[in-house]
Coordinates of C-alpha atoms in Angstrom, one line a residue:
X73 CA 97.8 74.3 -192.6
X74 CA 97.9 78.1 -192.8
X75 CA 95.1 80.4 -194.1
X76 CA 94.9 82.0 -196.8
X77 CA 95.6 85.5 -196.5
X78 CA 93.9 87.6 -194.9
X79 CA 96.4 91.3 -194.8
X80 CA 96.0 93.8 -197.0
X81 CA 96.4 94.4 -200.2
X82 CA 98.2 97.3 -201.3
X83 CA 96.3 98.8 -204.5
X84 CA 97.1 102.5 -204.6
X85 CA 100.2 104.5 -205.1
X86 CA 101.4 107.9 -206.3
X87 CA 103.5 111.0 -206.0
X88 CA 100.9 113.3 -208.4
X89 CA 98.2 115.7 -205.8
X90 CA 96.0 115.4 -208.9
X91 CA 94.5 112.4 -210.2
X92 CA 94.2 108.7 -209.2
X93 CA 96.9 106.1 -209.6
X94 CA 96.1 102.6 -209.3
X95 CA 98.7 100.3 -208.7
X96 CA 98.1 96.3 -208.9
X97 CA 100.2 93.6 -207.4
X98 CA 99.0 90.8 -209.4
X99 CA 99.0 87.8 -208.0
X100 CA 99.7 89.2 -204.8
X101 CA 96.1 87.9 -203.6
X102 CA 97.0 84.5 -203.7
X103 CA 96.8 82.2 -200.8
X104 CA 99.5 82.1 -198.8
X105 CA 100.2 78.1 -199.2
X106 CA 100.8 77.7 -203.1
X107 CA 98.5 75.3 -204.5
X108 CA 101.0 73.3 -205.5
X109 CA 102.0 72.9 -202.1
X110 CA 98.3 72.2 -201.4
X111 CA 98.7 69.1 -203.5
X112 CA 101.2 68.5 -202.9
X113 CA 100.3 67.5 -199.0
X114 CA 97.4 65.7 -200.2
X115 CA 99.9 63.8 -202.8
X116 CA 98.2 65.2 -205.7
X117 CA 99.3 67.4 -209.0
X118 CA 97.4 70.8 -209.6
X119 CA 98.4 71.4 -213.1
X120 CA 98.3 74.4 -216.2
X121 CA 98.5 74.5 -219.6
X122 CA 101.2 77.1 -220.3
X123 CA 102.0 79.2 -223.1
X124 CA 106.1 79.0 -224.0
X125 CA 106.0 82.5 -225.4
X126 CA 104.6 83.8 -221.8
X127 CA 106.7 82.4 -219.2
X128 CA 107.8 85.5 -218.2
X129 CA 106.9 87.7 -215.6
X130 CA 103.9 88.1 -213.8
X131 CA 102.6 85.1 -215.9
X132 CA 105.4 83.4 -215.4
X133 CA 105.4 84.1 -211.7
X134 CA 102.1 82.5 -211.2
X135 CA 102.7 79.3 -213.0
X136 CA 106.1 78.4 -211.0
X137 CA 104.8 79.4 -207.9
X138 CA 101.1 77.9 -207.8
X139 CA 101.9 74.8 -210.0
X140 CA 103.2 71.2 -209.6
X141 CA 102.8 70.6 -213.3
X142 CA 102.9 71.9 -217.1
X143 CA 101.3 71.1 -220.0
X144 CA 102.6 72.4 -223.2
X145 CA 99.6 74.3 -225.0
X146 CA 100.4 73.7 -228.3
X147 CA 104.0 73.2 -228.3
X148 CA 104.3 69.7 -228.3
X149 CA 101.1 68.8 -230.7
X150 CA 102.6 67.0 -234.2
X151 CA 102.2 70.7 -236.3
X152 CA 103.9 72.6 -234.1
X153 CA 107.0 70.2 -233.8
X154 CA 106.6 68.2 -237.0
X155 CA 105.4 70.5 -239.7
X156 CA 107.4 69.4 -242.2
X157 CA 108.3 65.3 -243.0
X158 CA 111.3 64.7 -240.6
X159 CA 112.0 68.4 -239.8
X160 CA 111.2 69.2 -236.2
X161 CA 110.9 72.1 -234.6
X162 CA 111.6 71.9 -230.6
X163 CA 111.9 75.0 -229.3
X164 CA 108.6 76.3 -227.6
X165 CA 108.1 72.2 -226.6
X166 CA 111.7 73.3 -224.8
X167 CA 111.4 76.2 -223.2
X168 CA 108.8 74.7 -221.5
X169 CA 110.6 71.6 -220.4
X170 CA 113.1 73.8 -219.2
X171 CA 110.8 76.3 -217.2
X172 CA 109.5 72.9 -215.7
X173 CA 113.3 71.8 -214.2
X174 CA 113.8 75.2 -213.3
X175 CA 110.7 75.3 -210.9
X176 CA 110.7 71.6 -209.9
X177 CA 107.3 70.3 -212.1
X178 CA 106.6 67.7 -214.1
X179 CA 105.7 68.0 -217.7
X180 CA 102.8 66.6 -219.0
X181 CA 103.7 65.8 -222.5
X182 CA 100.2 66.7 -224.7
X183 CA 99.7 64.9 -227.2
X184 CA 101.0 62.5 -229.7
X185 CA 98.3 60.4 -231.9
X186 CA 95.2 63.2 -232.3
X187 CA 92.9 63.6 -235.6
X188 CA 93.6 67.4 -235.1
X189 CA 96.5 70.4 -235.6
X190 CA 98.2 67.8 -237.6
X191 CA 100.7 69.1 -240.2
X192 CA 99.4 69.3 -244.2
X193 CA 101.9 67.1 -245.6
X194 CA 100.4 64.6 -243.6
X195 CA 96.8 64.9 -244.1
X196 CA 97.0 65.7 -246.9
X197 CA 99.3 62.6 -248.2
X198 CA 98.1 59.6 -249.8
X199 CA 99.6 56.7 -247.6
X200 CA 99.7 52.9 -247.7
X201 CA 99.2 51.3 -244.3
X202 CA 102.7 50.5 -244.2
X203 CA 103.9 53.8 -244.6
X204 CA 101.1 55.1 -242.2
X205 CA 102.4 53.0 -239.6
X206 CA 106.0 53.7 -240.2
X207 CA 105.0 57.2 -239.9
X208 CA 103.4 57.5 -236.8
X209 CA 105.7 55.2 -234.9
X210 CA 108.4 57.4 -235.9
X211 CA 107.2 60.4 -234.9
X212 CA 106.2 58.6 -231.1
X213 CA 110.1 57.5 -231.3
X214 CA 111.2 60.6 -231.8
X215 CA 109.6 63.0 -229.4
X216 CA 109.4 61.0 -226.4
X217 CA 112.9 59.6 -227.1
X218 CA 113.8 63.7 -227.2
X219 CA 112.2 63.9 -223.8
X220 CA 112.9 61.1 -222.0
X221 CA 113.2 61.1 -218.2
X222 CA 111.5 64.3 -218.2
X223 CA 108.0 63.7 -219.7
X224 CA 106.1 62.1 -216.3
X225 CA 103.0 61.2 -218.8
X226 CA 101.9 62.0 -222.1
X227 CA 98.5 62.1 -223.1
X228 CA 99.2 59.2 -226.2
X229 CA 96.4 58.9 -227.9
X230 CA 93.9 61.6 -227.6
X231 CA 89.8 62.0 -228.3
X232 CA 89.2 58.5 -230.2
X233 CA 85.5 58.2 -229.7
X234 CA 82.3 59.9 -230.5
X235 CA 79.8 61.0 -228.7
X236 CA 77.7 57.9 -229.1
X237 CA 80.9 55.9 -228.3
X238 CA 82.0 54.8 -231.6
X239 CA 85.6 55.2 -233.0
X240 CA 86.1 58.1 -234.0
X241 CA 86.6 58.4 -238.2
X242 CA 90.0 59.7 -238.1
X243 CA 93.7 59.5 -240.2
X244 CA 94.4 56.8 -237.7
X245 CA 91.8 54.7 -237.3
X246 CA 90.7 54.8 -241.0
X247 CA 94.0 54.2 -242.3
X248 CA 95.3 51.8 -239.5
X249 CA 91.8 50.2 -238.0
X250 CA 91.1 50.7 -234.6
X251 CA 93.8 49.0 -232.9
X252 CA 95.9 52.0 -234.2
X253 CA 95.6 53.0 -230.0
X254 CA 97.3 49.8 -228.6
X255 CA 100.5 50.1 -231.3
X256 CA 100.8 53.7 -230.7
X257 CA 100.8 52.7 -226.9
X258 CA 103.5 50.0 -227.1
X259 CA 106.0 52.3 -229.7
X260 CA 105.7 55.6 -226.8
X261 CA 105.9 52.8 -224.1
X262 CA 109.0 51.3 -225.9
X263 CA 110.5 54.7 -226.5
X264 CA 110.3 56.0 -222.9
X265 CA 109.5 53.1 -220.3
X266 CA 109.4 55.5 -217.9
X267 CA 106.5 57.7 -218.7
X268 CA 102.7 57.2 -218.1
X269 CA 101.0 56.2 -220.7
X270 CA 97.3 58.0 -221.3
X271 CA 94.1 57.6 -223.2
X272 CA 92.8 61.5 -223.2
X273 CA 89.0 62.3 -224.0
X274 CA 86.8 65.1 -223.1
X275 CA 82.7 64.3 -222.5
X276 CA 83.3 61.2 -220.8
X277 CA 83.5 63.3 -217.1
X278 CA 80.4 61.3 -216.2
X279 CA 79.1 57.9 -217.1
X280 CA 78.2 57.3 -220.5
X281 CA 78.3 55.8 -223.5
X282 CA 81.5 57.6 -224.5
X283 CA 83.2 57.3 -221.3
X284 CA 81.8 53.6 -221.2
X285 CA 83.4 53.1 -224.7
X286 CA 86.7 54.2 -223.1
X287 CA 86.2 51.9 -220.0
X288 CA 85.6 48.6 -222.6
X289 CA 88.6 49.9 -224.1
X290 CA 91.0 50.8 -221.6
X291 CA 89.8 46.9 -219.6
X292 CA 90.4 45.2 -222.9
X293 CA 94.0 46.4 -223.1
X294 CA 94.3 45.7 -220.0
X295 CA 93.3 42.1 -220.8
X296 CA 95.7 42.2 -223.9
X297 CA 98.5 42.8 -221.3
X298 CA 98.8 46.4 -223.5
X299 CA 100.8 49.3 -222.0
X300 CA 98.2 52.0 -221.0
X301 CA 98.8 53.7 -217.4
X302 CA 96.4 55.9 -217.3
X303 CA 93.1 57.7 -218.4
X304 CA 92.6 61.9 -218.9
X305 CA 88.9 63.4 -218.3
X306 CA 89.5 66.6 -220.2
X307 CA 86.7 68.5 -218.2
X308 CA 85.7 70.9 -220.9
X309 CA 83.1 72.0 -218.5
X310 CA 79.6 74.0 -218.4
X311 CA 79.0 76.5 -215.8
X312 CA 76.7 74.2 -213.5
X313 CA 77.3 70.9 -215.5
X314 CA 79.8 69.1 -213.5
X315 CA 78.3 65.1 -213.7
X316 CA 76.8 64.2 -210.9
X317 CA 78.2 60.5 -211.4
X318 CA 81.7 61.9 -211.9
X319 CA 83.8 60.3 -208.5
X320 CA 81.6 57.1 -209.4
X321 CA 83.5 57.4 -213.3
X322 CA 86.6 58.1 -212.1
X323 CA 86.4 55.2 -209.4
X324 CA 85.4 52.7 -211.9
X325 CA 88.5 53.8 -214.0
X326 CA 90.7 53.0 -211.2
X327 CA 88.8 50.2 -210.1
X328 CA 90.3 48.7 -213.8
X329 CA 93.8 49.4 -212.0
X330 CA 95.0 52.4 -214.2
X331 CA 95.3 56.3 -212.9
X332 CA 92.6 59.3 -213.7
X333 CA 93.5 62.5 -214.7
X334 CA 91.8 65.7 -214.7
X335 CA 93.4 66.5 -217.5
X336 CA 92.2 70.0 -219.3
X337 CA 90.1 71.3 -216.8
X338 CA 88.0 75.1 -217.2
X339 CA 84.3 76.2 -216.4
X340 CA 82.9 78.2 -219.3
X341 CA 80.2 80.9 -218.4
X342 CA 77.9 82.7 -220.8
X343 CA 79.4 86.5 -220.3
X344 CA 79.2 88.9 -218.7
X345 CA 80.3 87.2 -215.3
X346 CA 78.5 87.9 -212.3
X347 CA 78.6 87.4 -208.6
X348 CA 76.9 84.8 -208.9
X349 CA 77.8 82.7 -212.0
X350 CA 81.3 83.3 -210.2
X351 CA 80.5 81.8 -207.0
X352 CA 78.8 78.9 -209.1
X353 CA 81.3 77.9 -210.6
X354 CA 83.7 77.8 -207.5
X355 CA 81.4 75.5 -206.5
X356 CA 81.7 73.1 -209.5
X357 CA 85.4 73.5 -209.2
X358 CA 85.0 72.2 -205.9
X359 CA 83.3 69.4 -206.9
X360 CA 85.4 68.4 -209.5
X361 CA 88.9 68.8 -207.1
X362 CA 86.8 66.8 -204.6
X363 CA 85.1 63.8 -207.0
X364 CA 89.5 64.1 -207.8
X365 CA 90.8 64.1 -203.9
X366 CA 88.1 61.4 -203.0
X367 CA 89.7 58.7 -205.1
X368 CA 93.4 57.9 -204.6
X369 CA 94.4 56.8 -207.9
X370 CA 93.3 60.5 -209.0
X371 CA 97.0 61.7 -209.8
X372 CA 95.4 65.1 -210.0
X373 CA 94.0 68.0 -212.3
X374 CA 95.1 70.0 -214.5
X375 CA 93.8 73.7 -215.4
X376 CA 93.9 74.5 -219.1
X377 CA 95.5 77.5 -218.9
X378 CA 95.2 79.5 -216.0
X379 CA 94.3 83.2 -216.8
X380 CA 91.4 83.8 -218.4
X381 CA 93.2 86.2 -221.2
X382 CA 95.2 82.7 -222.3
X383 CA 91.6 80.7 -222.7
X384 CA 90.9 79.1 -225.1
X385 CA 87.2 79.7 -224.9
X386 CA 86.4 83.2 -226.1
X387 CA 87.4 81.7 -229.6
X388 CA 85.5 78.7 -230.1
X389 CA 82.3 79.2 -227.8
X390 CA 80.8 82.7 -229.1
X391 CA 79.3 84.7 -226.2
X392 CA 81.4 82.4 -223.3
X393 CA 84.5 83.0 -221.7
X394 CA 86.0 83.6 -217.8
X395 CA 86.5 79.9 -217.7
X396 CA 90.0 79.5 -215.4
X397 CA 90.9 80.2 -212.0
X398 CA 92.1 84.1 -212.1
X399 CA 91.2 86.8 -214.1
X400 CA 92.9 88.0 -217.6
X401 CA 94.8 90.2 -214.8
X402 CA 96.4 87.8 -213.4
X403 CA 93.8 88.6 -209.9
X404 CA 92.5 84.8 -208.2
X405 CA 88.9 84.4 -208.3
X406 CA 86.6 82.5 -206.0
X407 CA 87.3 79.4 -208.3
X408 CA 90.6 79.6 -207.2
X409 CA 90.2 79.7 -203.2
X410 CA 87.7 77.0 -204.1
X411 CA 90.6 74.9 -205.6
X412 CA 92.7 75.5 -202.4
X413 CA 90.1 74.8 -200.2
X414 CA 89.2 71.5 -202.0
X415 CA 92.6 70.9 -201.3
X416 CA 92.9 71.7 -197.9
X417 CA 93.7 75.6 -198.3
X418 CA 90.8 76.9 -196.4
X419 CA 87.5 78.0 -198.5
X420 CA 86.7 81.6 -198.1
X421 CA 88.2 84.1 -200.6
X422 CA 89.5 87.1 -198.6
X423 CA 88.0 90.3 -197.8
X424 CA 88.9 92.4 -201.3
X425 CA 90.6 90.0 -203.5
X426 CA 89.3 90.9 -207.0
X427 CA 88.2 94.7 -205.2
X428 CA 90.1 97.9 -205.7
X429 CA 90.6 101.1 -204.6
X430 CA 91.4 104.6 -206.4
X431 CA 92.0 107.6 -204.3
X432 CA 91.7 111.0 -205.9
X433 CA 92.2 114.6 -205.1
X434 CA 89.2 116.3 -206.9
X435 CA 89.5 120.0 -205.7
X436 CA 92.2 121.6 -204.7
X437 CA 92.8 125.1 -202.6
X438 CA 95.1 127.0 -201.5
X439 CA 94.9 126.0 -198.3
X440 CA 92.1 122.7 -198.7
X441 CA 91.1 119.9 -200.3
X442 CA 88.0 117.6 -201.8
X443 CA 89.4 114.0 -202.0
X444 CA 87.6 111.1 -203.1
X445 CA 87.8 106.8 -203.1
X446 CA 86.1 104.4 -205.3
X447 CA 85.8 100.7 -204.3
X448 CA 85.2 98.7 -207.6
X449 CA 85.2 94.7 -207.3
X450 CA 86.1 92.5 -210.4
X451 CA 86.3 88.6 -209.7
X452 CA 85.2 89.1 -206.2
X453 CA 82.7 91.1 -203.6
X454 CA 82.4 92.7 -200.1
X455 CA 80.2 92.4 -197.4
X456 CA 82.0 95.2 -195.8
X457 CA 85.2 97.6 -196.8
X458 CA 87.4 99.5 -194.8
X459 CA 90.2 101.7 -196.2
X460 CA 93.1 102.8 -194.8
X461 CA 95.9 105.1 -195.6
X462 CA 99.0 107.1 -194.1
X463 CA 99.1 110.8 -195.2
X464 CA 102.7 111.4 -196.2
X465 CA 102.6 115.6 -195.7
X466 CA 101.0 116.6 -192.6
X467 CA 97.1 116.3 -194.3
X468 CA 94.1 116.3 -192.3
X469 CA 90.6 115.0 -192.9
X470 CA 87.7 117.5 -191.6
X471 CA 84.7 116.3 -193.0
X472 CA 83.9 112.9 -195.2
X473 CA 80.6 111.8 -196.1
X474 CA 79.5 107.9 -197.9
X475 CA 81.9 106.7 -195.0
X476 CA 83.0 107.1 -191.5
X477 CA 86.3 108.1 -190.7
X478 CA 89.1 109.0 -188.7
X479 CA 92.1 109.7 -188.2
X480 CA 95.3 109.3 -185.6
X481 CA 98.3 111.0 -186.2
X482 CA 99.0 110.6 -190.1
X483 CA 96.6 107.3 -190.0
X484 CA 93.4 107.5 -191.5
X485 CA 90.8 104.6 -191.5
X486 CA 87.1 105.0 -193.2
X487 CA 84.5 102.4 -193.0
X488 CA 81.5 102.2 -195.0
X489 CA 78.0 103.6 -193.8
X490 CA 75.4 101.0 -193.0
X491 CA 73.9 101.7 -196.7
X492 CA 76.8 101.5 -199.0
X493 CA 78.8 98.1 -197.2
X494 CA 78.0 95.8 -199.6
X495 CA 80.0 95.9 -203.5
X496 CA 79.2 93.3 -205.4
X497 CA 81.4 92.1 -208.6
X498 CA 81.2 94.3 -211.3
X499 CA 79.8 97.1 -208.8
X500 CA 81.5 99.8 -207.0
X501 CA 80.6 102.5 -204.2
X502 CA 82.3 106.0 -204.1
X503 CA 82.9 108.1 -200.8
X504 CA 84.3 111.7 -200.3
X505 CA 86.1 113.7 -197.7
X506 CA 87.8 117.3 -197.1
X507 CA 90.8 118.1 -195.8
X508 CA 93.4 120.4 -195.1
X509 CA 97.1 120.8 -196.5
X510 CA 100.0 122.9 -196.5
X511 CA 103.1 122.5 -198.5
X512 CA 102.3 119.3 -200.4
X513 CA 99.4 117.1 -201.2
X514 CA 100.9 113.3 -202.4
X515 CA 98.1 111.0 -202.9
X516 CA 98.9 108.1 -200.2
X517 CA 98.9 104.9 -200.6
X518 CA 95.1 103.2 -199.7
X519 CA 94.5 99.6 -198.8
X520 CA 91.8 97.7 -198.1
X521 CA 90.3 95.6 -195.4

């Protein structure tokens, strides 16, 4: 297994003699071995919910490189695909399906039967039981038939239970009775016999009243011969609150003869994010992944958006965020490396990941100049540092402070002093130097190592 990238990451470039130019290489700090390859070696799926409108550029590059499964975030939900009765909008869902085909990925269909994000024509209508049954069957059949053979698994029924284990009051349970779940699964199997059929819910990660109700339902469905292939544990978790019974719970569902998937994983924290919180978050992600890896019938995990810029959390939980494995600027966080570690790729974040360096010329005169480098960390931290660059026009460092600098030919290396090697997440250090120049004084490329 190849180790995580520990080489130098290019951080700064420029051609002007004054000011500072920072050029990030989003995603370049990821593991040498993509998560999808690590997962495949374990026989697991690692996926992400994706926004079809963003599947280009850096976002698309990461989605294609790191994951072997994608879930449309909203594009396959009822209000998106059938906004008016019998009239379908497939374009966004088709984008995800096409992206998956192009990148050799599975697609997880989400979701067919849910109490939320339904169109007004459905929720505001007055339906007899027979009419509602026909509407539901038609919707399941039409959507699943369109993507027949292209969807590996469907979250057929979503969030059927209350926290106490009773059935949630919805248009479906009220209009069709509790057996709407069995009906939906049966229609789904007929529409696409090759797709795995799941029941999906949240707050069912540990052993509790809600997960036990789900367990009893699946057991009953299996005994009745109703087609159910898997259980989805959403895993929208809070920092430091991974249930201790997670692996036990996964195992008891597996013992029923069904697969288990972590379907919507994110771990939110109260903002601002700190180094300590990101460390705890990494431990939490690893705990979830470890529990899945330990159970053969846990097929894998899907994160609900891989970057904080695409997360639903801040819009729903006031004051919370930073829930995903990547920062808003597409830098992998400690959580990313924790996932990689659980999948066999190592557990340590490479030095400098999440940290950047900015070179600037703060003063310049006829034959000399004063330079400065600021090292800042966001999403990572450093216990020591070394900045390296090569002068492009014969400049030479003559004196330095707050760093130990040496120059050999055109190559300069500056390392931390005894008192400023630690750069915490959210922190920075600055060192400076005097130098000589002649003719031109271009800003060099700086690397951290």
